[in-house]
Short mmCIF file of C-alpha atoms in Angstrom, two decimals:
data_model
loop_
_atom_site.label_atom_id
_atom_site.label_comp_id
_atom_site.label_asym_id
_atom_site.label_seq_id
_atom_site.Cartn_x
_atom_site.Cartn_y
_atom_site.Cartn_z
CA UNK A 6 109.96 294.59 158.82
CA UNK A 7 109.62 296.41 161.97
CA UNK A 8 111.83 299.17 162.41
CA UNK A 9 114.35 299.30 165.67
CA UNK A 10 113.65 302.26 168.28
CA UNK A 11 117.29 303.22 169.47
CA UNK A 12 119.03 306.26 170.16
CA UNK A 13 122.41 306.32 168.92
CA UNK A 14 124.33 309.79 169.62
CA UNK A 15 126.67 311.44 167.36
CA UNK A 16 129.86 312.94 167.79
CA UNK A 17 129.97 315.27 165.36
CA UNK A 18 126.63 316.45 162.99
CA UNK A 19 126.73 319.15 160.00
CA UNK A 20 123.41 320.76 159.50
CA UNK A 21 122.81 323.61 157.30
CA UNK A 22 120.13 325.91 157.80
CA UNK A 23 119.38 326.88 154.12
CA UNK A 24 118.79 323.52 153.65
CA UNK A 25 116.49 322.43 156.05
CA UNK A 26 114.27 325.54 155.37
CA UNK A 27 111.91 324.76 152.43
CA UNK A 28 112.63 326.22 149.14
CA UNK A 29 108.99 327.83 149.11
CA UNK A 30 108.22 328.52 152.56
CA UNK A 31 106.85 332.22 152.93
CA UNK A 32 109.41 333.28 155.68
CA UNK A 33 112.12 333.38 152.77
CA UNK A 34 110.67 335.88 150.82
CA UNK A 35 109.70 337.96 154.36
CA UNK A 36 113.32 336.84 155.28
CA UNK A 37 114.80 338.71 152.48
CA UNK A 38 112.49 341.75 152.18
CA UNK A 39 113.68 342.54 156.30
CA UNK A 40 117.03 341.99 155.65
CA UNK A 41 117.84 344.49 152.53
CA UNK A 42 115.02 346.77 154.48
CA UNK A 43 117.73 346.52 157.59
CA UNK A 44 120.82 346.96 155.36
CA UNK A 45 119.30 350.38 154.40
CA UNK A 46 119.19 351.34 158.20
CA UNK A 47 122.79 350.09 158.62
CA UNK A 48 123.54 354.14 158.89
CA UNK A 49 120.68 355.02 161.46
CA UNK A 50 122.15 352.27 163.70
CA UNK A 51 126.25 353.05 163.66
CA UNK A 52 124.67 356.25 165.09
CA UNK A 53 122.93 354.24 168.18
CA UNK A 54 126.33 352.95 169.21
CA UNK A 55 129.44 353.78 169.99
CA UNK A 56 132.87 352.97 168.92
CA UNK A 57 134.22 351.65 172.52
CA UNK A 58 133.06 349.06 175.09
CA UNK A 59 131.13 345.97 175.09
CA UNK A 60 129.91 344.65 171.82
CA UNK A 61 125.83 344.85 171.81
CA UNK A 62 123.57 342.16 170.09
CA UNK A 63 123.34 343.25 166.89
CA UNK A 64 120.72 345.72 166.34
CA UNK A 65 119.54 343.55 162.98
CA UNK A 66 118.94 340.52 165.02
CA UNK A 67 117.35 342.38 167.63
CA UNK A 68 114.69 343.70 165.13
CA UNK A 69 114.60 340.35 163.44
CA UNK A 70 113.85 338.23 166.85
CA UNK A 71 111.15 340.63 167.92
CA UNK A 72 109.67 340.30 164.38
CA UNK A 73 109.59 336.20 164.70
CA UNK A 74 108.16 336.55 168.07
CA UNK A 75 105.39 338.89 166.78
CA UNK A 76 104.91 336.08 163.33
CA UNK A 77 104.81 333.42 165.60
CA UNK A 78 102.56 334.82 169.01
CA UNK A 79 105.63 334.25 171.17
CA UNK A 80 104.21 335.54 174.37
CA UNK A 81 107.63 336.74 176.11
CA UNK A 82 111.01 337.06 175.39
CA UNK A 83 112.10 334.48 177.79
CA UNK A 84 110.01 331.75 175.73
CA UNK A 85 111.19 332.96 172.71
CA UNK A 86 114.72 332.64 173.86
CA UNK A 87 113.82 328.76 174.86
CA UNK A 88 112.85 328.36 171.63
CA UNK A 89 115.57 329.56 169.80
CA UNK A 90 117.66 326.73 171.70
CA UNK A 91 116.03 324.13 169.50
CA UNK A 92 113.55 325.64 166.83
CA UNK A 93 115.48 325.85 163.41
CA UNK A 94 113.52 327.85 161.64
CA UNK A 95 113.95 330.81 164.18
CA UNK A 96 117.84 330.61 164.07
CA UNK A 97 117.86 330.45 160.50
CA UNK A 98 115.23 333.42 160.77
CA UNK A 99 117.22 335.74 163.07
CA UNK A 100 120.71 335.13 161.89
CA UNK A 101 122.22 332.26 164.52
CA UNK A 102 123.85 329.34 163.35
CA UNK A 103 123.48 326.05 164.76
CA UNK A 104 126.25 326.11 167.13
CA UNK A 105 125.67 329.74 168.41
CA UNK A 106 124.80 330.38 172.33
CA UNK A 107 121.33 332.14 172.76
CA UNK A 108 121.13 335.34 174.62
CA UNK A 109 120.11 335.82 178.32
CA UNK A 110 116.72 337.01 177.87
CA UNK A 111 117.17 339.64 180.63
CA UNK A 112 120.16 340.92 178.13
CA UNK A 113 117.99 340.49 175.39
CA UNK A 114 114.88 342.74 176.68
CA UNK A 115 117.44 345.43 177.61
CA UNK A 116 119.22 345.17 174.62
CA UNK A 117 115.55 345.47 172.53
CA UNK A 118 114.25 347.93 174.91
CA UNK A 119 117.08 350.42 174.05
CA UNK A 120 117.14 350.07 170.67
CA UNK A 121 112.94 349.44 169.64
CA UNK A 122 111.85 352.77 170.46
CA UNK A 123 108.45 354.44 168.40
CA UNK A 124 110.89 356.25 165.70
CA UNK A 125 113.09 353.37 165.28
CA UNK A 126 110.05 351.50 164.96
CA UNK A 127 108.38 354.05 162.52
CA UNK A 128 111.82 353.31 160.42
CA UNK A 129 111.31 350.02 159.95
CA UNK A 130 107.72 349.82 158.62
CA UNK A 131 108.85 352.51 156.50
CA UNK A 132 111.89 350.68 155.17
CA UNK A 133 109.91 347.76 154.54
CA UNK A 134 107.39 349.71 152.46
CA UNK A 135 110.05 351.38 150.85
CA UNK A 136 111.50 347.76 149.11
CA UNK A 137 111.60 348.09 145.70
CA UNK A 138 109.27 344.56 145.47
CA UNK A 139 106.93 346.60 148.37
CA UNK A 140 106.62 350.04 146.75
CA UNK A 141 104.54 348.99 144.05
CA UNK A 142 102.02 347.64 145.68
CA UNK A 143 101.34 350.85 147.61
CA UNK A 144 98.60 353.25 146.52
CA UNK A 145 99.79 356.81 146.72
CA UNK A 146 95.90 358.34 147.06
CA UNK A 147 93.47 356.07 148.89
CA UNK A 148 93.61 355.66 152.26
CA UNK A 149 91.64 354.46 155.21
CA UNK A 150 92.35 355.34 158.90
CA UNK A 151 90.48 353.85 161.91
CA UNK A 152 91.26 353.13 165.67
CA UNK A 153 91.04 349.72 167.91
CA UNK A 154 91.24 349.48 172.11
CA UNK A 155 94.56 347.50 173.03
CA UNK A 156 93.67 346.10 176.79
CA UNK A 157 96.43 347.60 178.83
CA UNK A 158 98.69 345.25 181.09
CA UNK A 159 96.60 346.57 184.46
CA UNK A 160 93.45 345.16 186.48
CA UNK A 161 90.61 347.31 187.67
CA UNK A 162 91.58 346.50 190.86
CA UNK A 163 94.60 348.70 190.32
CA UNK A 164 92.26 351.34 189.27
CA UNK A 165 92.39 353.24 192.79
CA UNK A 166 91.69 356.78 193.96
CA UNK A 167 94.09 359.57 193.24
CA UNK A 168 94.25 361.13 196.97
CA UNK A 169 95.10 359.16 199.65
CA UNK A 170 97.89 356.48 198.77
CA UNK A 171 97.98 355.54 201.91
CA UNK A 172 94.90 353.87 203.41
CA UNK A 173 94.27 354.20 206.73
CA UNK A 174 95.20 351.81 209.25
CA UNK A 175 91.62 350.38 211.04
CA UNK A 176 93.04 348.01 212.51
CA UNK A 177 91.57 347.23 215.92
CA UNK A 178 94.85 345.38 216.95
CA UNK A 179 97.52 347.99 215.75
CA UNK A 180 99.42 350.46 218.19
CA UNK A 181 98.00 353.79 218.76
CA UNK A 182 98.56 356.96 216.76
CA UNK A 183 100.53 360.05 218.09
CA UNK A 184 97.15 361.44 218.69
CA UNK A 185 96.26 359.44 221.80
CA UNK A 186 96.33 360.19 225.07
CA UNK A 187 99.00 359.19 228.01
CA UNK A 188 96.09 359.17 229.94
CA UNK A 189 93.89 356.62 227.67
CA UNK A 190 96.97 354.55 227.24
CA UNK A 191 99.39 354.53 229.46
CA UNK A 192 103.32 354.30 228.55
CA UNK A 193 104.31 350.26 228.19
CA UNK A 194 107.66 349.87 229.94
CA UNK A 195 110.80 348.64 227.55
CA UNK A 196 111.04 345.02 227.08
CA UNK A 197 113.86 343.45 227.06
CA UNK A 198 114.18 342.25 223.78
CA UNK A 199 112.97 343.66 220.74
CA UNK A 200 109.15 342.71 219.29
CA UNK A 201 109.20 340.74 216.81
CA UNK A 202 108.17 342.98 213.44
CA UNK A 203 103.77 342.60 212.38
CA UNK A 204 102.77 341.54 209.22
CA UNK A 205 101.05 343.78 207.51
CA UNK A 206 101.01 342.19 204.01
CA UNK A 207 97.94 341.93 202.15
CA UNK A 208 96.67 339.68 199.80
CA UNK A 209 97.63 340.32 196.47
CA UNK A 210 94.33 339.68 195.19
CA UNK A 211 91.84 340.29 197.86
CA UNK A 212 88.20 340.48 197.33
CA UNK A 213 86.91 343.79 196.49
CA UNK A 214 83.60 345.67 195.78
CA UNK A 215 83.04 348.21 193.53
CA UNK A 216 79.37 348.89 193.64
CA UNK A 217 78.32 351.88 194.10
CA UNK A 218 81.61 353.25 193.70
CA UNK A 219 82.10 355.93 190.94
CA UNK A 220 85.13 355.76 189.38
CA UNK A 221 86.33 358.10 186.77
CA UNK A 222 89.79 358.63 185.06
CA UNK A 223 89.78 362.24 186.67
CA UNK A 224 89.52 361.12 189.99
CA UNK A 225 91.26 357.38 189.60
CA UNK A 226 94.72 356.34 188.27
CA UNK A 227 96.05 352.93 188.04
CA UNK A 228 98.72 351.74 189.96
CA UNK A 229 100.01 349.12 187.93
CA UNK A 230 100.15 351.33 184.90
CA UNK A 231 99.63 355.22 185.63
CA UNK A 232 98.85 356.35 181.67
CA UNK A 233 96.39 353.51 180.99
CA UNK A 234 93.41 355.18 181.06
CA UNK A 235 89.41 353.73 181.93
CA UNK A 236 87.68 353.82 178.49
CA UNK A 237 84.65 351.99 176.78
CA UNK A 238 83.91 351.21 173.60
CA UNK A 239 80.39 351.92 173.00
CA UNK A 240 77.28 352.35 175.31
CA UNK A 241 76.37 349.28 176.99
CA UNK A 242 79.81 347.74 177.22
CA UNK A 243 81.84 347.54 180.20
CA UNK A 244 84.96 349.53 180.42
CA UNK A 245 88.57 348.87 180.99
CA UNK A 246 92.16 350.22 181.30
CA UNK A 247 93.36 350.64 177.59
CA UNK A 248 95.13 352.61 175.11
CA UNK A 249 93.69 353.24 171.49
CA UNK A 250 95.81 352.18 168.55
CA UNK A 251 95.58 353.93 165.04
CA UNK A 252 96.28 352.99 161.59
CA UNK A 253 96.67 354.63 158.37
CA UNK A 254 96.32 351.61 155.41
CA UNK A 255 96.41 352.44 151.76
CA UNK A 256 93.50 351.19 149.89
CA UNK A 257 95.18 349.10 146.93
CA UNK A 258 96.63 345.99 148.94
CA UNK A 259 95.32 346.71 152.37
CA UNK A 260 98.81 347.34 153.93
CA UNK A 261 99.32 349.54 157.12
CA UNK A 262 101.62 352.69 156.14
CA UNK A 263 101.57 354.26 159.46
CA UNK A 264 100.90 353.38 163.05
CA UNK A 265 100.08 355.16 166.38
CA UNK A 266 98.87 354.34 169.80
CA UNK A 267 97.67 357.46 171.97
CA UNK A 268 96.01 357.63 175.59
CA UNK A 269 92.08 356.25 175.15
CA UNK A 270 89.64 358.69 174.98
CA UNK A 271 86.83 360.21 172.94
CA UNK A 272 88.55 362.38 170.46
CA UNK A 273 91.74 360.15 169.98
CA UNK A 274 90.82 358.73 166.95
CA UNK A 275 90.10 361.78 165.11
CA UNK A 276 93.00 363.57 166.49
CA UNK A 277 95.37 360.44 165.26
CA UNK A 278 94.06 360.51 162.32
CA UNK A 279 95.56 363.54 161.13
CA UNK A 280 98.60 363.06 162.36
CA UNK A 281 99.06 359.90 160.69
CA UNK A 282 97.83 361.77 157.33
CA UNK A 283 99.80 364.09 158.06
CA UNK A 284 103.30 362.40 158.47
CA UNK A 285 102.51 360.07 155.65
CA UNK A 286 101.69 363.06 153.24
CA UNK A 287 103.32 365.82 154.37
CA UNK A 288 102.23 369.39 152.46
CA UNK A 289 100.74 367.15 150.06
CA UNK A 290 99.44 368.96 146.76
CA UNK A 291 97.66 366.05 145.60
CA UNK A 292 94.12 365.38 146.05
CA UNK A 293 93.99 362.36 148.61
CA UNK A 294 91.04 360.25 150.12
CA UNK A 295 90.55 359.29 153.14
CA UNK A 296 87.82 356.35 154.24
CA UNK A 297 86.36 355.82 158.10
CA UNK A 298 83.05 354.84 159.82
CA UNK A 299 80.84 357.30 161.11
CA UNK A 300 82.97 358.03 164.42
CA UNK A 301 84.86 360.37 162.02
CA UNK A 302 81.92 362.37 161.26
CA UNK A 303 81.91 365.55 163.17
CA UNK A 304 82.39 368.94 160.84
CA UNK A 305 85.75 369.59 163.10
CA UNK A 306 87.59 366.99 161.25
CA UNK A 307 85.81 367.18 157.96
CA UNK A 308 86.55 370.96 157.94
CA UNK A 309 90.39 370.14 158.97
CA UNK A 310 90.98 367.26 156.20
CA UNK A 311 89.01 369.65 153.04
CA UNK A 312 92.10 372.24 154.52
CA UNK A 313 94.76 369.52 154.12
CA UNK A 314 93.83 368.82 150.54
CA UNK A 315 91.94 365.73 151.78
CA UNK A 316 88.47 364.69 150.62
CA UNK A 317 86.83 363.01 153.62
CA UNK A 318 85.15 359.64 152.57
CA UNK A 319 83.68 359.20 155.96
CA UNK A 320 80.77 357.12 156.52
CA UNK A 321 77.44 359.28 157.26
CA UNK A 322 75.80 359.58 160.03
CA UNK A 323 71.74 358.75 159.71
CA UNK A 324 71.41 362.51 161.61
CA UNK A 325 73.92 366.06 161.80
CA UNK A 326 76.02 364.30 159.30
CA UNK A 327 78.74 366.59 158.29
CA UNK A 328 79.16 365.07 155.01
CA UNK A 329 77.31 366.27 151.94
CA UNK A 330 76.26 365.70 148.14
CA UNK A 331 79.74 367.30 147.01
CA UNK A 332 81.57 364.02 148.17
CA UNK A 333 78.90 360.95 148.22
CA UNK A 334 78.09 361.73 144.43
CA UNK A 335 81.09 360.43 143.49
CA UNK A 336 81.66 356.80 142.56
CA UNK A 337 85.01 356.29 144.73
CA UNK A 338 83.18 357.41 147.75
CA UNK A 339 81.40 354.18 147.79
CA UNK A 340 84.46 352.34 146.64
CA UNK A 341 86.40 354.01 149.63
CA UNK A 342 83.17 353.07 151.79
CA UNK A 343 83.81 349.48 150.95
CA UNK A 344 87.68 349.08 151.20
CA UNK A 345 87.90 351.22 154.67
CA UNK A 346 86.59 347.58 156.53
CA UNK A 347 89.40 346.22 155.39
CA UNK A 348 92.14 347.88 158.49
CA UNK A 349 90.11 345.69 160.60
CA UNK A 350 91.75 342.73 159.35
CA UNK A 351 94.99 344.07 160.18
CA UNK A 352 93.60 344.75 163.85
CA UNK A 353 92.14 341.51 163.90
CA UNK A 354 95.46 339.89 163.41
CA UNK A 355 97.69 342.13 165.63
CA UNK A 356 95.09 341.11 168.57
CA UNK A 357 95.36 337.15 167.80
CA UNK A 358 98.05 336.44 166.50
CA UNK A 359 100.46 339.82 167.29
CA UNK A 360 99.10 339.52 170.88
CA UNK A 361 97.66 343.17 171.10
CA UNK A 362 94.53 342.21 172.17
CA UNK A 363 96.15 342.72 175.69
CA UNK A 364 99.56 344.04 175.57
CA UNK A 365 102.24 342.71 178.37
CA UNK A 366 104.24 346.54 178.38
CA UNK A 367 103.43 349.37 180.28
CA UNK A 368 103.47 353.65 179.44
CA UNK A 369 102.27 354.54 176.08
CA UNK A 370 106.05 354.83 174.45
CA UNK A 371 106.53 350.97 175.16
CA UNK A 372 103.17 350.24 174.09
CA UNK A 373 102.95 352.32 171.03
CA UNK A 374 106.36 351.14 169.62
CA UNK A 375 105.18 348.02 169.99
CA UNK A 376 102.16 348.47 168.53
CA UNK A 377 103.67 349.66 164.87
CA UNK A 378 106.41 347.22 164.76
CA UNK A 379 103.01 344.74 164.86
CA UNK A 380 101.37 346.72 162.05
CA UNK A 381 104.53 346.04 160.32
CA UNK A 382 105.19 342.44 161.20
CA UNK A 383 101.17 342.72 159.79
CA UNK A 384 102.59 343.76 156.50
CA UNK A 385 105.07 341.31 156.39
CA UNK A 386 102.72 338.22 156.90
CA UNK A 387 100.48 339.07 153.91
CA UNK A 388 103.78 339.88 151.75
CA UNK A 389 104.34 336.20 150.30
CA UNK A 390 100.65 336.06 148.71
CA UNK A 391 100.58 339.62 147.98
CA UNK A 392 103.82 339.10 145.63
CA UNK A 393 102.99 335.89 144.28
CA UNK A 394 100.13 337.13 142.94
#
């Protein structure tokens, strides 16, 4: 018998969340592990706030929404705001019940912007980690570090000279300068009423060409976004406005344990990397490893990581390789050769489904907090299997 296709509305409907989530869907058990990782940061957020005024959001929902938007490639806050109005799952996920109002999404990105800064950030992926179902999967020696380009939010049409912000004005039509002459152009008498104003807009994206045109980051600065900076990857690639983003993973489940985004250029990576070692391991006694490609081979940083107590497992160069018999005799130097690969699946999904590959903030602080609360949202995807196993 053929079903009937009517609408009949309701008056009144009960719905409760727990129930209409699966019992086994993975966002429970990432659910859970974020919200006893926020209860443990319930001090560092009573001292964000004050006792007096308005009431905030609530800095756990705040977190929690920008998590979900990062799980599900949400590409701004005003769509993910839409679709809290009617997706269930992201409620239930953030903390709203059914009959809650969503938040402006201009109060929202203020809100998130005041609170996700890089060390709140930082204190997150560390809480996380620090879960007592987390910890254990964590390797306290291995480690692999490496570095990807994140595209910044800027054209290279922005990409304009450093002198001169002002172009001149060619125009054949325009009024004369002070420079000219009474005699060249005589004095036009008052009219009676006043001109109406030129136009002098320009198109917003008018044809330009850059050949022949050098352009370097030492004589160029973009517009749009002033501390992106002009980099390329490798010879015979074209370059763009980036940053570089670094991560520190530990070699037992592939998880990031620290995260950093610097200005691009050609001694960021090596620089970041021992920071990262650094702030993960601080005044470490123990004898650590660390794993990346042949970038990292220059006897600067070799020298620098045998000082720290850190035996480089860097990948050798065919020529003036800085790494020697004392470390590639050893059988976890090609162990550490063969897990280091593994950070690139962490940048490979923070650029398609995190939505790094080109970030939407601008300045390095926006970009870089961003950037480790993805490594952590990273962490978080791969939880349910990682645990079940």
């Amino acid at each position: 018998m053929r079903g009937t296709d009517e609408a009949s509305g309701s008056l009144f409907s009960y719905v409760d969340l727990e129930a209409r989530i699966p019992a086994r869907h993975p966002r429970r058990k990432i659910r859970q592990v974020v919200n006893e990782a926020l209860t443990n940061l319930d001090g560092e957020f009573e001292a964000l706030y004050t006792d007096f005024g308005r009431p905030s959001i609530a800095p756990e929902r705040l977190i929690r929404a920008s998590l979900i938007q990062i799980l599900f490639s949400v590409r701004s806050e005003r769509q993910l705001m839409e679709q809290m109005q009617y997706n269930l799952l992201f409620r239930w996920f953030v903390g709203l019940g059914i009959d809650d109002a969503v938040w402006v999404p201009t109060v929202f990105t203020k809100n998130r912007d005041r609170l996700v800064t890089t060390e709140m950030s930082r204190k997150v992926m560390a809480a996380i980690l620090a879960h007592r179902a987390v910890a254990p999967l964590l390797s306290d020696d291995h480690f692999s570090v490496d570095g990807t380009l994140v595209k910044a939010w800027a054209s290279m049409k922005s990409f304009q000279p450093r002198a001169g912000d002002t172009p001149p004005d060619d125009d054949p039509g325009s009024p004369p300068g002070p420079e000219a002459t009474t005699e060249d152009h005589p004095a036009p008498t008052e009219p009676e009423t006043d001109p109406m104003p030129r136009d002098r807009s320009q198109n917003r994206n008018a044809e330009v060409d850059f050949r022949g045109e050098k352009r370097s980051n030492a004589t160029h600065v973009s517009r749009t976004d002033p501390e992106a900076r002009l980099y390329k990857k490798s010879p015979g690639t074209g370059a763009m406005l980036c940053f570089m983003g670094h991560a520190l993973m530990e070699n037992r489940s592939g998880l990031i344990v620290q995260g950093d985004l610097t200005q691009a250029d050609g001694h960021a990576e090596r620089r970041a990397a021992l920071d990262v070692i650094h702030r993960h391991s601080p005044r470490s006694t123990r004898q650590l490893t660390l794993g990346a490609d042949k970038g990292f081979d220059a006897a600067g940083f070799v020298a620098d990581l045998r000082q720290a107590c850190v035996t480089p497992h860097v990948a050798e160069r065919s020529r003036y390789s800085a790494i020697d018999g004392r470390t590639t005799r050893h059988e976890g130097y090609a162990l550490s050769i063969r897990n280091r690969k593994r950070i690139e699946e962490a940048f490979g999904w923070a650029k398609t489904v995190g939505g790094m590959a080109q970030t939407v903030y601008r300045g390095v602080e926006r970009v870089r907090s961003r950037f480790i609360l993805t490594m952590a949202a990273n962490n978080l995807a791969r939880l349910p299997r990682l645990l079940a196993a």
